[in-house]
Coordinates of C-alpha atoms in Angstrom, one line a residue:
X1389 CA -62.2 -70.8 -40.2
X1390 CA -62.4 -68.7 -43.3
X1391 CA -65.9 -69.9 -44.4
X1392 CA -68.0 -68.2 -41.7
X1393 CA -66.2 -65.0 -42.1
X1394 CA -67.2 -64.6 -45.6
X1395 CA -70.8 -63.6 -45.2
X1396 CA -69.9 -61.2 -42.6
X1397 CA -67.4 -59.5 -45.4
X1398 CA -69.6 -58.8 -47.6
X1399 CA -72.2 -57.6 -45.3
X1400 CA -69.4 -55.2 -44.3
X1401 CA -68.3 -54.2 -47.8
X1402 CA -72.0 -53.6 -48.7
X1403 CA -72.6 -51.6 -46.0
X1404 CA -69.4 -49.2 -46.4
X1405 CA -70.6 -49.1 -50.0
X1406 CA -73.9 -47.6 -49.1
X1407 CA -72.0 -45.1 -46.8
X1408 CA -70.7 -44.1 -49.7
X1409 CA -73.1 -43.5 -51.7
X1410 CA -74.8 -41.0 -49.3
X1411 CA -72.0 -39.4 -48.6
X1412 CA -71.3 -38.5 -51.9
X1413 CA -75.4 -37.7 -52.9
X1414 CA -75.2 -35.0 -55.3
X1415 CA -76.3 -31.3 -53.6
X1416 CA -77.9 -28.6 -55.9
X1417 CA -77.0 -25.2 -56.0
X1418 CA -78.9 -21.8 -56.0
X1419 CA -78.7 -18.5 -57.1
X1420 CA -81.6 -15.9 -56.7
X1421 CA -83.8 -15.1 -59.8
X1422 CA -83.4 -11.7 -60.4
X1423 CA -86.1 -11.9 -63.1
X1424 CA -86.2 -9.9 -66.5
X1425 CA -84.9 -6.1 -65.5
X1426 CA -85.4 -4.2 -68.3
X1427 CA -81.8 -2.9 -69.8
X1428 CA -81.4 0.9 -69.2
X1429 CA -80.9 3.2 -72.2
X1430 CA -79.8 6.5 -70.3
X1431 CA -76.3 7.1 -70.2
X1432 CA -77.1 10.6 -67.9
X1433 CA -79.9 9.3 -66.2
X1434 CA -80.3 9.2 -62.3
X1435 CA -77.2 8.9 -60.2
X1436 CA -77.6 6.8 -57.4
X1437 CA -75.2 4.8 -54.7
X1438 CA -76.9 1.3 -53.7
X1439 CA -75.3 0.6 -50.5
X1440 CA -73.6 -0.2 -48.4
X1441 CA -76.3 -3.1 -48.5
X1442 CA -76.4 -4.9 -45.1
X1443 CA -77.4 -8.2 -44.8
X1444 CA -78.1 -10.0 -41.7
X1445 CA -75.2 -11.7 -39.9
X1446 CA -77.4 -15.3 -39.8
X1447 CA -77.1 -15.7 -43.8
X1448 CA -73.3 -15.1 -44.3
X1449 CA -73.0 -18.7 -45.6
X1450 CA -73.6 -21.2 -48.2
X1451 CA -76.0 -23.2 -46.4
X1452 CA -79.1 -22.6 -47.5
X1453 CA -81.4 -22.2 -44.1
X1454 CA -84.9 -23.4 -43.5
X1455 CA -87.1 -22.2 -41.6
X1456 CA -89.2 -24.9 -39.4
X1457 CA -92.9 -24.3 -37.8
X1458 CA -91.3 -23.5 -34.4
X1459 CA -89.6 -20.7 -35.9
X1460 CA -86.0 -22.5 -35.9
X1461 CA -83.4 -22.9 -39.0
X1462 CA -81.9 -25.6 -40.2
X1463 CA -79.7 -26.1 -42.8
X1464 CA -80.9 -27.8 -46.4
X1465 CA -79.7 -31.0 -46.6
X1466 CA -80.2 -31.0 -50.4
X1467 CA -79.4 -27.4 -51.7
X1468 CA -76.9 -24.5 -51.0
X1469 CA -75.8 -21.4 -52.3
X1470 CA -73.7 -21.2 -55.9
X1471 CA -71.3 -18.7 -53.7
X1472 CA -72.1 -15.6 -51.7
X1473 CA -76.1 -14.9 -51.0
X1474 CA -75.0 -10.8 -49.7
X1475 CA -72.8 -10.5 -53.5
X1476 CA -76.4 -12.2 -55.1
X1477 CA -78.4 -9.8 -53.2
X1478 CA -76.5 -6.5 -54.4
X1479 CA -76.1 -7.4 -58.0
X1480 CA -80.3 -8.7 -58.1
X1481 CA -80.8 -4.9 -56.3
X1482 CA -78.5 -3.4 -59.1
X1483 CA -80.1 -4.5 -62.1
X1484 CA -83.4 -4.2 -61.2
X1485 CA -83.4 -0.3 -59.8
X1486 CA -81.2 0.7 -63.0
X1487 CA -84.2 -1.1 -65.2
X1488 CA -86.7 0.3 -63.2
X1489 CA -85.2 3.6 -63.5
X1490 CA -83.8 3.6 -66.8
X1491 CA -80.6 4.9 -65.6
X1492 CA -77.0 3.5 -66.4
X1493 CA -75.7 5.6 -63.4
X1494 CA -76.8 3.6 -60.8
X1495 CA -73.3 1.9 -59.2
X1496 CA -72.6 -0.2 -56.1
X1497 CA -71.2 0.9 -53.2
X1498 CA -68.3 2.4 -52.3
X1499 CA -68.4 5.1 -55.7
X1500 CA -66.2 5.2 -58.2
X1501 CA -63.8 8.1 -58.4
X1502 CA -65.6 11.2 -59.6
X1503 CA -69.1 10.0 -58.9
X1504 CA -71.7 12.0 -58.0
X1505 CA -75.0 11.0 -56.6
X1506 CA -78.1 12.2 -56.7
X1507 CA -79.1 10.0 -53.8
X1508 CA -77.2 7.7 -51.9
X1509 CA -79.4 4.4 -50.9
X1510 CA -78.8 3.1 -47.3
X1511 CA -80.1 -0.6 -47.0
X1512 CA -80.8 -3.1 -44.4
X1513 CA -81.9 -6.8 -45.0
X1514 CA -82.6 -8.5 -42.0
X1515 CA -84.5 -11.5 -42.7
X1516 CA -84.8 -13.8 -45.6
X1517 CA -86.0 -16.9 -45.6
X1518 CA -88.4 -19.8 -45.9
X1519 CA -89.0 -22.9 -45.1
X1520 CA -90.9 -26.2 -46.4
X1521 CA -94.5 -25.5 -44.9
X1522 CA -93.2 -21.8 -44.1
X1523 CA -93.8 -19.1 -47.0
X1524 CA -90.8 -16.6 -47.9
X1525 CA -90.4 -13.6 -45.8
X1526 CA -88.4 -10.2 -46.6
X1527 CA -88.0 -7.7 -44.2
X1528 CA -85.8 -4.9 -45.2
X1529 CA -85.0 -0.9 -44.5
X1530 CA -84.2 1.7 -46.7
X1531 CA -82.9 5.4 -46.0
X1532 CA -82.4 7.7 -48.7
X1533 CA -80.1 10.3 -48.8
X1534 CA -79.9 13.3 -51.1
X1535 CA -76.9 15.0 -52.7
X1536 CA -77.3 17.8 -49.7
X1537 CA -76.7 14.8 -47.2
X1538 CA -80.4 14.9 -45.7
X1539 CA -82.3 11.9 -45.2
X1540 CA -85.3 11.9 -47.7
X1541 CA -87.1 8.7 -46.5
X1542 CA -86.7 6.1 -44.1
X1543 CA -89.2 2.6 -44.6
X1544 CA -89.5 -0.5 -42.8
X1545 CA -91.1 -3.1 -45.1
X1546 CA -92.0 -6.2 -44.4
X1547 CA -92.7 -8.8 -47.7
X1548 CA -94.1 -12.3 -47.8
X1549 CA -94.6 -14.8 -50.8
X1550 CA -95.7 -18.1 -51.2
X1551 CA -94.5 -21.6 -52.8
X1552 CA -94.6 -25.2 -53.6
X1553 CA -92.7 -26.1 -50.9
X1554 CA -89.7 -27.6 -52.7
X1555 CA -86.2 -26.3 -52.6
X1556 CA -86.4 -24.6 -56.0
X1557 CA -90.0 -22.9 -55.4
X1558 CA -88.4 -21.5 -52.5
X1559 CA -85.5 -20.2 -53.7
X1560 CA -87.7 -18.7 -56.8
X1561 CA -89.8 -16.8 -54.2
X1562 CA -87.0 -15.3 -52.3
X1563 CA -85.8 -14.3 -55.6
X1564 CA -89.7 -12.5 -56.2
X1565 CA -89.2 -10.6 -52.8
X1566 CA -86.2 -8.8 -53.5
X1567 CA -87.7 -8.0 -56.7
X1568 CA -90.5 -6.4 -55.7
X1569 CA -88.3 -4.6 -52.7
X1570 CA -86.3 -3.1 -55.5
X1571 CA -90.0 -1.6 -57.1
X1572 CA -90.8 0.2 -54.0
X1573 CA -87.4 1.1 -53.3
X1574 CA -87.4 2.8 -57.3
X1575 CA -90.8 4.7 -56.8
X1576 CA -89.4 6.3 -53.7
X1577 CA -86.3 7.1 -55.7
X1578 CA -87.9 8.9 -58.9
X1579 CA -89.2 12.2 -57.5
X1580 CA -85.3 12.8 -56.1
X1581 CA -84.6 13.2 -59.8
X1582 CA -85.2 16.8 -60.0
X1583 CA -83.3 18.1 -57.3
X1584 CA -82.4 22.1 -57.6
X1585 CA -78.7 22.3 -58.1
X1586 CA -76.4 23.1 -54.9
X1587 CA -76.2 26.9 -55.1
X1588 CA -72.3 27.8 -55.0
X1589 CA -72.0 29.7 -51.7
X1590 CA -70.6 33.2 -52.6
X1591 CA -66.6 33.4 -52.4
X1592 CA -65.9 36.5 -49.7
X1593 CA -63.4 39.0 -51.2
X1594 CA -60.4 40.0 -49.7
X1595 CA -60.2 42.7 -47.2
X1596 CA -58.7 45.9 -48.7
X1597 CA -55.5 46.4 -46.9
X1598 CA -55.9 50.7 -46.3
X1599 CA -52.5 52.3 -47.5
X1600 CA -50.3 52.9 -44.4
X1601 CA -50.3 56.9 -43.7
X1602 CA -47.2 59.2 -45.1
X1603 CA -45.4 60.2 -42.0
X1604 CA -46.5 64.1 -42.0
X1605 CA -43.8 66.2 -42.4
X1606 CA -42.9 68.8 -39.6
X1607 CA -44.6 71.6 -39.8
X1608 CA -42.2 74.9 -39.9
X1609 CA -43.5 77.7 -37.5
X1610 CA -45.1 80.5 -39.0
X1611 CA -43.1 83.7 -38.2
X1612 CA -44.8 86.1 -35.9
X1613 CA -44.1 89.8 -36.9
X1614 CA -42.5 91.7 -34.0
X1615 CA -43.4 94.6 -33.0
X1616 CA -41.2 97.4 -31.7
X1617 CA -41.9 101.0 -30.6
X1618 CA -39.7 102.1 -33.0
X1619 CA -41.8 104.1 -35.9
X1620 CA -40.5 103.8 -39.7
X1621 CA -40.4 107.1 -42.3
X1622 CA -40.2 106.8 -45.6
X1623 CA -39.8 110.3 -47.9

């Protein structure tokens, strides 16, 4: 009775082995290449405020989505994110607009006690993605805001870039979008360097209080000489 079993045991065992060895297939993980930024020298460069940087609800995860010809996503099945894409995204901006603009005053949002800006950098990422036969696409939008609180620019900007086709390629060309976002975003930034300083406005002075009037004093009535009939000699 045992002798017929056997064969089916090990056709069993082999086949739980194999379901665990994909199972347990190793899966890679990606950050973004946030290329060579140069290192800024100026301590009292350009102050600016990077953010709040939205990113689009769709990649608030670690799977690492691709993008299929009929415009679907679907998750990679060999690659996800070394942690959070949106924390990858705002420290990739960072570096690259303080190198750009030689500035060691450029700071995430919110700011720091005490900080300044010159501008204040409102940005949008709403897309990011690629897929195997689909290149890398970056659309984004940027509002600038001076130290006055006016809105400088507003740009919609719309970036594509090519690869291989394998996980890495694609992860390297997201990584070339946001770099070249940050560019255009510093060459909109540099002419708000030279704002004229926020004139003081002029402290108003305190009304003169006017001294309360002395009571006036009762005025005596003159005397009025009388005149009698009566006729005065004097010798």
């Amino acid at each position: 009775m045992t002798a017929p079993r056997l064969p089916f045991i090990l056709m069993l065992a082999g086949l739980l082995g194999l379901a665990g060895c994909s199972t347990h297939q190793p899966v890679s993980l990606y950050q973004l290449d946030s290329g060579s930024p140069a290192q800024p020298a100026q301590t009292a460069g350009m102050a600016v405020l990077l953010g709040p940087v939205v990113v689009a609800d769709y990649l608030q995860r670690e799977t690492l989505l691709q993008r299929q010809n009929d415009g679907s996503l679907q998750g990679s099945v060999d690659g996800r994110w070394a942690g959070s894409l949106s924390s990858d995204i705002n420290q990739l901006m960072l570096r690259q607009v303080a190198g750009q603009l030689d500035s060691q005053r450029v700071v995430l949002a919110p700011a720091p006690t005490g900080f300044t800006p010159d501008v204040q950098v409102l940005l949008t990422i709403t897309r990011l993605d690629s897929g195997k036969s689909q290149p890398a696409i970056l659309d984004a939008q940027w509002r600038l805001i001076d130290r006055r609180g006016q809105v400088r620019d507003n740009r919609i900007v719309h970036l594509q870039e090519e690869h291989t086709g394998t996980t890495a390629s694609q992860v390297q060309a997201q990584g070339v979008l946001l770099q070249h976002l940050a560019q255009q975003l510093s060459v909109a930034l540099k002419p708000l360097a030279n704002q004229p300083p926020i004139a003081e406005a002029p402290r108003k002075q305190a009304p003169v209080q006017a001294k309360p009037a002395e009571p006036q004093k009762p005025k005596m009535p003159m005397a009025t000489p009388i005149r009698t009939d009566m006729e005065v000699f004097r010798f």
